[in-house]
Short mmCIF file of C-alpha atoms in Angstrom, two decimals:
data_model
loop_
_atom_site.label_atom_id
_atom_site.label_comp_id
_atom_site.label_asym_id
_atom_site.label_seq_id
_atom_site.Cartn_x
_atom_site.Cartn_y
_atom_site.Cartn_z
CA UNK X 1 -11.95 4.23 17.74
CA UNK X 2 -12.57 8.17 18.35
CA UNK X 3 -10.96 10.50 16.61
CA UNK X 4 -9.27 13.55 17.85
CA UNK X 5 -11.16 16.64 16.91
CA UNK X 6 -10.34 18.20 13.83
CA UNK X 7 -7.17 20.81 14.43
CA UNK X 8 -6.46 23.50 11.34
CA UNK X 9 -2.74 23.73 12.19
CA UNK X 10 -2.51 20.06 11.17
CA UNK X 11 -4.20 20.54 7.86
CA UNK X 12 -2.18 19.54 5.01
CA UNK X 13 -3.24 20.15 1.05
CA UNK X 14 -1.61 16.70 0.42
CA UNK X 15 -2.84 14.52 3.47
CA UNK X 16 -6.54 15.63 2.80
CA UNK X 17 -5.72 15.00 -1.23
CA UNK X 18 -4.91 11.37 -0.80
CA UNK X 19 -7.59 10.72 1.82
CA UNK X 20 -9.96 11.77 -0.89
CA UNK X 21 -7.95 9.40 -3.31
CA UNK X 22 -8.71 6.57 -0.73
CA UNK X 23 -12.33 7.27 -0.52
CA UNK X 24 -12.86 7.65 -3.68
CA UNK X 25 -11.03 4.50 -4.57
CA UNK X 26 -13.24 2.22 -2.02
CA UNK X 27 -15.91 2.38 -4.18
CA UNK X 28 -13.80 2.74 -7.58
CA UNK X 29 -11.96 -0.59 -6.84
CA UNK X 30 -14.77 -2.33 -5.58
CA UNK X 31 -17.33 -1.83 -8.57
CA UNK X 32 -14.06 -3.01 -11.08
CA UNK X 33 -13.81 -6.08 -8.81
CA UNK X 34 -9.89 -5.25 -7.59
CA UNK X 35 -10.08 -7.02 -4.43
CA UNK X 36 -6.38 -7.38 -4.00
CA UNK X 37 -5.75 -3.09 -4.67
CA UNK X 38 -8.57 -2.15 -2.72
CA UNK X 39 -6.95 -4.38 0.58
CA UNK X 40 -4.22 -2.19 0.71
CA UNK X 41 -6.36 0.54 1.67
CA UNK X 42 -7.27 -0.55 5.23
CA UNK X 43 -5.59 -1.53 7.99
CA UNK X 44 -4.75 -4.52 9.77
CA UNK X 45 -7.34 -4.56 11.99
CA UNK X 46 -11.14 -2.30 10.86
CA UNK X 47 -14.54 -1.59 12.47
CA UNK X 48 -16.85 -2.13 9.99
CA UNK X 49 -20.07 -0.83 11.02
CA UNK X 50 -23.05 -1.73 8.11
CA UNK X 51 -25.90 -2.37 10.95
CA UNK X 52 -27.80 0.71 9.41
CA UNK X 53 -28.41 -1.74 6.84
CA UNK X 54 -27.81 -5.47 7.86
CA UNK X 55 -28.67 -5.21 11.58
CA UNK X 56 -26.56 -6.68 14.09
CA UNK X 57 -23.40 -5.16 15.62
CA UNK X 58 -19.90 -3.40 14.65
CA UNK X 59 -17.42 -6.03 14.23
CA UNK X 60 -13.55 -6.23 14.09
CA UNK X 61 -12.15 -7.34 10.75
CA UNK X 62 -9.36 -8.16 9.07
CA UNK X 63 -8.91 -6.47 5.26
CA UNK X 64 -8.82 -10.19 4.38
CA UNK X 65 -11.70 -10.87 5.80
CA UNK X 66 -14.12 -7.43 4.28
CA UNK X 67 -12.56 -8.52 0.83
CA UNK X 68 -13.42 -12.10 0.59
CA UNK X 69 -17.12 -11.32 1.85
CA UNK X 70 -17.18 -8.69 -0.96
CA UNK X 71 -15.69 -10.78 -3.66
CA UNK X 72 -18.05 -13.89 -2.66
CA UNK X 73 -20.76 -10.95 -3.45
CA UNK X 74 -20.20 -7.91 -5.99
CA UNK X 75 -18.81 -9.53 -8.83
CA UNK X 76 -22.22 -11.98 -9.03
CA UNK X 77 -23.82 -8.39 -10.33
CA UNK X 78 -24.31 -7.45 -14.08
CA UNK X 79 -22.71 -3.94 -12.65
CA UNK X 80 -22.49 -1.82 -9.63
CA UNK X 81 -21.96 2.10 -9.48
CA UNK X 82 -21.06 4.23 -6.36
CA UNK X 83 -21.29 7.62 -6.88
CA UNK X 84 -19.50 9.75 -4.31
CA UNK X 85 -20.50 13.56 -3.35
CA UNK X 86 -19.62 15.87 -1.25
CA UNK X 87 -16.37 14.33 0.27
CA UNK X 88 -15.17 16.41 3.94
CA UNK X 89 -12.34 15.22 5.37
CA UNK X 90 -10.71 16.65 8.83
CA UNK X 91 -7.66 15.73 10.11
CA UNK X 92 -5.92 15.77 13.51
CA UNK X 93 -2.36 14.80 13.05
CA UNK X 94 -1.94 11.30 11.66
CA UNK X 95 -5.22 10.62 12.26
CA UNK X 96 -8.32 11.82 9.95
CA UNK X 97 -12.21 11.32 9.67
CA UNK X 98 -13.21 11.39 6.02
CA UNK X 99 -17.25 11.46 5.19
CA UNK X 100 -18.94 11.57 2.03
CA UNK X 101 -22.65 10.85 0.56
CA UNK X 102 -23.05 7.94 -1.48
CA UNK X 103 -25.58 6.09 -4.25
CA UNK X 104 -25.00 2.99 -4.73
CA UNK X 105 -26.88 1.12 -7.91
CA UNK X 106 -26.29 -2.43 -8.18
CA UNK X 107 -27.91 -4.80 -11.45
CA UNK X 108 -28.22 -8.68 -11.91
CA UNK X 109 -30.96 -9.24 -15.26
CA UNK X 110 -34.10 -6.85 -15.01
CA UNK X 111 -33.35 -6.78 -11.50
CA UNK X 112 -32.37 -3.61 -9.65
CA UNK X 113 -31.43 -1.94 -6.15
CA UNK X 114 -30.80 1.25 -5.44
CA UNK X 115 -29.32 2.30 -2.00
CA UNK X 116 -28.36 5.84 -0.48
CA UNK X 117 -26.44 6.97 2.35
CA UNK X 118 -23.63 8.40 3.62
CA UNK X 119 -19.96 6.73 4.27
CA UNK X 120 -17.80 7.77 8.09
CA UNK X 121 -13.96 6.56 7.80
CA UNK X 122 -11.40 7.35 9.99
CA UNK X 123 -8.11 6.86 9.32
CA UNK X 124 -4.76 7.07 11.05
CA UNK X 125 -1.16 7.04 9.47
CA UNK X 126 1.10 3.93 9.24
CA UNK X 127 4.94 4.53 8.15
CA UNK X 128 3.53 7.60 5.98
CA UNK X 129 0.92 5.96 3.98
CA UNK X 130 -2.61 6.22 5.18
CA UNK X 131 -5.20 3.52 5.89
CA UNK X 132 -8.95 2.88 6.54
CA UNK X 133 -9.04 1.51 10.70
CA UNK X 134 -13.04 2.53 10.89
CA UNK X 135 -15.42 2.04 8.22
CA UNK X 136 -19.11 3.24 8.35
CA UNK X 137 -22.18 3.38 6.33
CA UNK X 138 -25.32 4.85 7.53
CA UNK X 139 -28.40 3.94 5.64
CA UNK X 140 -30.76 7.32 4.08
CA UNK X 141 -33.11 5.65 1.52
CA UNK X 142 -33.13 2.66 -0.74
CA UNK X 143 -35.27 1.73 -3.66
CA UNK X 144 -35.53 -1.51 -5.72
CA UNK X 145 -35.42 -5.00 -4.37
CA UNK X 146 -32.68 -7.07 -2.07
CA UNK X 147 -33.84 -9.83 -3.99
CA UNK X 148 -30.60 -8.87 -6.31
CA UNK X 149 -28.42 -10.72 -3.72
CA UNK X 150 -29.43 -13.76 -4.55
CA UNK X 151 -28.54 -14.23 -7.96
CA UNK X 152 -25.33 -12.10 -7.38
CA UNK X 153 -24.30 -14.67 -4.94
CA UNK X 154 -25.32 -17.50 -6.87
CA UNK X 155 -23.32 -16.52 -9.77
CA UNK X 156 -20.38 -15.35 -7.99
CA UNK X 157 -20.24 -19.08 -6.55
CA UNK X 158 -19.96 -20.13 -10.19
CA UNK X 159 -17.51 -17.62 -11.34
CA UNK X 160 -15.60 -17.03 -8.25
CA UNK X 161 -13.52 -13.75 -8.19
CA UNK X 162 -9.77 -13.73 -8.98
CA UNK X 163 -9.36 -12.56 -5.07
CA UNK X 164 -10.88 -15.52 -4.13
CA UNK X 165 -9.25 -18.50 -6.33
CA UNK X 166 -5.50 -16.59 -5.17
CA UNK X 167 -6.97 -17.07 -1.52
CA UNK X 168 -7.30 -21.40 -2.42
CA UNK X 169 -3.83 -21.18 -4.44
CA UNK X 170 -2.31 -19.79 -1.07
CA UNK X 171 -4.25 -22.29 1.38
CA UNK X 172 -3.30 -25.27 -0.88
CA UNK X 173 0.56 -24.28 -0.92
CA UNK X 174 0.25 -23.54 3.38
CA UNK X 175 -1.01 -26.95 3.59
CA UNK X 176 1.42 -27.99 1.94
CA UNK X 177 3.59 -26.80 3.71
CA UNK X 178 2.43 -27.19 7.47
CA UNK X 179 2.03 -30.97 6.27
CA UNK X 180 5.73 -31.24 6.14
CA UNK X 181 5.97 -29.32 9.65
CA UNK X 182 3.67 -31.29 11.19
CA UNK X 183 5.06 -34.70 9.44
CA UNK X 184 1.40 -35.22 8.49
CA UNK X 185 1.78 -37.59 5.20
CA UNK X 186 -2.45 -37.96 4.92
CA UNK X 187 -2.48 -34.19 4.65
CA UNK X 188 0.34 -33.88 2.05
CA UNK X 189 -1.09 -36.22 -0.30
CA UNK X 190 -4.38 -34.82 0.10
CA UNK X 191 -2.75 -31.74 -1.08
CA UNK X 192 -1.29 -33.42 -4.02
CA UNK X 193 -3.54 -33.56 -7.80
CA UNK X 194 -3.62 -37.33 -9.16
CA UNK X 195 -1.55 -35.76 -11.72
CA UNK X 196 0.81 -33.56 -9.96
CA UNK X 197 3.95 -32.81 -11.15
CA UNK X 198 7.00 -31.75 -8.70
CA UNK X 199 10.04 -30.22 -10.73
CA UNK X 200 13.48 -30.09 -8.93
CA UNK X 201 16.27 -28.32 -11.67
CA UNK X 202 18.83 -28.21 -8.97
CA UNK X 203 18.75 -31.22 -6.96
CA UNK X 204 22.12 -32.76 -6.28
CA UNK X 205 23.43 -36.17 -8.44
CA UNK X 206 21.34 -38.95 -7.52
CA UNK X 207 18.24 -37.40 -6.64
CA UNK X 208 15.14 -37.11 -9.00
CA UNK X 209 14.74 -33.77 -11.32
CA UNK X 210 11.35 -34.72 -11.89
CA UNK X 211 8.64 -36.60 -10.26
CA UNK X 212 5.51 -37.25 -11.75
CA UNK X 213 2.07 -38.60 -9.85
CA UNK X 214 0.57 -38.43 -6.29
CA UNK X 215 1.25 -42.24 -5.87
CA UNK X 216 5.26 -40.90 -6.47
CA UNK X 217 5.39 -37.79 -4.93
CA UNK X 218 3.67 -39.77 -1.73
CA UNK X 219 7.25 -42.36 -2.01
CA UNK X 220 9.19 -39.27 -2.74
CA UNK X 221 8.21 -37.97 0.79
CA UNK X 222 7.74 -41.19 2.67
CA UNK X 223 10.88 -40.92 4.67
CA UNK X 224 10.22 -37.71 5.78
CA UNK X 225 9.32 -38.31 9.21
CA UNK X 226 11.85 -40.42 9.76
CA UNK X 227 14.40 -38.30 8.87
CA UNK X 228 13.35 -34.63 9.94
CA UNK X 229 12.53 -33.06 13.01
CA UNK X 230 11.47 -29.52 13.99
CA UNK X 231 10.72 -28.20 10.70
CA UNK X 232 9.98 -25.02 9.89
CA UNK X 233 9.01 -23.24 6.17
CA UNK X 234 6.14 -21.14 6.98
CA UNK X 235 7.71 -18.21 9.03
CA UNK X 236 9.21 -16.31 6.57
CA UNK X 237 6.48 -17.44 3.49
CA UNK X 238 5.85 -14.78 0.70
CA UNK X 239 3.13 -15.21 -1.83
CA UNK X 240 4.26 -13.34 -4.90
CA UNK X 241 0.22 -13.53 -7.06
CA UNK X 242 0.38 -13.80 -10.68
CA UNK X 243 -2.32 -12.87 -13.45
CA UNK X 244 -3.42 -16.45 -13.33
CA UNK X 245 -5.04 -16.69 -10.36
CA UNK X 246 -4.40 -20.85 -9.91
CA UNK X 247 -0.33 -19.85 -9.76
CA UNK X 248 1.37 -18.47 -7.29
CA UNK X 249 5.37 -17.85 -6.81
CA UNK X 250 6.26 -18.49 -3.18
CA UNK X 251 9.68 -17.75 -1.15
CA UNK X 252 10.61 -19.41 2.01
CA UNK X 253 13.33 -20.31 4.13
CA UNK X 254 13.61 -23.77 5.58
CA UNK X 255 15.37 -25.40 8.95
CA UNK X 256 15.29 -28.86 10.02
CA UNK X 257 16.93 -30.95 11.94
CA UNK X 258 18.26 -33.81 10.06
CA UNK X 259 18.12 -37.05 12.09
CA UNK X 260 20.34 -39.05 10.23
CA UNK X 261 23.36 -36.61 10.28
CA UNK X 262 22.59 -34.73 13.60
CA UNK X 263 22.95 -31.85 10.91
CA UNK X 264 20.89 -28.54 10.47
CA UNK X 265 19.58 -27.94 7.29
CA UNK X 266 19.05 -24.25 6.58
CA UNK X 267 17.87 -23.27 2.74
CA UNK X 268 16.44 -20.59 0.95
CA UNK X 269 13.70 -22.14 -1.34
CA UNK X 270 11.79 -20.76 -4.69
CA UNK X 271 8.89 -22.43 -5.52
CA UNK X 272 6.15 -22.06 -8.43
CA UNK X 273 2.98 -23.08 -7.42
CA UNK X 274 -0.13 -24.28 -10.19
CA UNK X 275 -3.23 -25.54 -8.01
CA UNK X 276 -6.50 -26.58 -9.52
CA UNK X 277 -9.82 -27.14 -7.21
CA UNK X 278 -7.88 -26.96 -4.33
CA UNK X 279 -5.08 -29.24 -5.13
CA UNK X 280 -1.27 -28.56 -6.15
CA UNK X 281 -0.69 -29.89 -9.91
CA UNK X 282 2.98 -28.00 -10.18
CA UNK X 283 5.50 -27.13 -7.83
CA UNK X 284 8.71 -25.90 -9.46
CA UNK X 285 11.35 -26.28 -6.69
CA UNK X 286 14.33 -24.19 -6.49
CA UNK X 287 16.72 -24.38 -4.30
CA UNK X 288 20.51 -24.58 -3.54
CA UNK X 289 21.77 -28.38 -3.52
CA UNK X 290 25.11 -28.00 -1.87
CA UNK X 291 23.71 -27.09 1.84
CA UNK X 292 21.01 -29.98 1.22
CA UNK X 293 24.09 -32.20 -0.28
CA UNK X 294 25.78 -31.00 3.54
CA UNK X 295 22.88 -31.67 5.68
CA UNK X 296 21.82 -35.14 4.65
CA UNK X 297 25.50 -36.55 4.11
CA UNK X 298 25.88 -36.74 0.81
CA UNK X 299 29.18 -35.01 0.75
#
């Protein structure tokens, strides 16, 4: 990912202002633990080069990806402090290098690491906004112990970060989900908490507004296969997170092909999501009854 070399008619007061912003927010967001603010500084795809440091090669992540390997680490410290100097940035169009030198002090008890260097981004522009596609640090001097790591990560396994339990809430409610795609009734009561609750305001006369246990949410669902084919409620799936980390608003859409009727049922679907240790305990289902009414005959 090589940058085009740095032009002065493309210079721009406000482009190099919030590349600065971005660099100095990597390491702002990261010692506050803001996972989920500090993702929407890179791009979809990043070079992350730490073998200065760690050894081994440049690799190809997702944002996803850097963020849940930092939250599974930084937050297991008593504190961490990056101090920025000397920020440069030169751009070339939409595209930009930013460097800067960095100290970064990181604390778990009485122990202590120190580690300096310097920090090589390059960014390009995506529908105006900038992002992070290349992300370096090169190694200068460090002082102190790694043995910090360990207790970092060993707490952080206890505590895990908010970034972290959203990423669970999300899997949990895709299981979910796929598990009525695939027609897979192990998986969806797997998914399900002994206690789980599903809530259904809106379903049409004659149908439950409330179900209550795995053993009847598995009977609620039991003639699913039979009765749906080619399912679909995952392709147009938006997580909406919420201060509690174990909830999570999702909006889908759903088709299926309704066996009984020969019918297609198409439906816009709301659904509030509480999942603890991996399993769903509360899914608040709104929807509209009257094309579900339509699709499975009950008209």
């Amino acid at each position: 990912m090589t940058l085009f070399a740095y032009n002065a008619a493309h210079s721009s007061p406000q482009d190099i202002a919030a590349i600065e912003t971005i660099v100095e927010s990597v390491g702002t967001l990261a010692d506050r633990g803001n996972f989920d603010a500090l993702e929407t500084l890179y791009a979809d795809e990043v070079l992350m080069d730490y073998t200065s440091l760690a050894g081994g090669e440049p690799e190809l992540k997702s944002p996803q990806g850097i963020m849940s390997e930092w939250a599974a680490t930084l937050p297991g410290f008593d504190r961490t402090r990056h101090r920025l100097d000397n920020i440069r940035v030169e751009l070339a169009g939409d595209t930009a290098v930013a460097t800067t030198d960095v100290v970064a002090d990181h604390f778990v008890g009485e122990l202590y690491w120190q580690v300096s260097g310097h920090y090589r981004y390059e960014l390009a522009r995506f529908d105006g906004d900038w992002k992070i596609i290349a992300h370096r640090f090169t190694l200068t001097d460090e002082k102190g112990t790694r043995e910090v790591f360990g207790p970092a990560i060993e707490k952080a396994k206890t505590s895990p970060a908010p970034y972290l339990q959203r990423q669970h809430t999300r899997e949990a409610v895709l299981r979910f989900l796929r598990a009525l795609e695939n027609e897979d009734m192990a998986e969806l009561e797997s998914v399900f908490a002994e206690n789980a609750v599903q809530d259904m305001p809106y379903s049409p006369q004659g149908h439950p507004k409330r179900v209550a246990g795995r053993a009847a949410l598995v009977a609620l669902y039991a003639g699913w296969p039979d009765n749906a084919e080619n399912a679909d409620f995952t392709s147009e799936l938006v997580f909406y997170p919420m201060q509690d980390a174990s909830m999570v608003f999702a909006e889908f859409k759903g088709r299926v092909d309704v066996v009984p009727t020969g019918r297609e049922y198409r439906q816009t679907y709301g659904g509030l999501f509480h999942v603890v240790d991996g399993e769903i305990t509360l899914f608040r289902e709104y929807y509209d009854p009257q094309p579900f009414a339509w699709a499975f005959g009950l008209d």
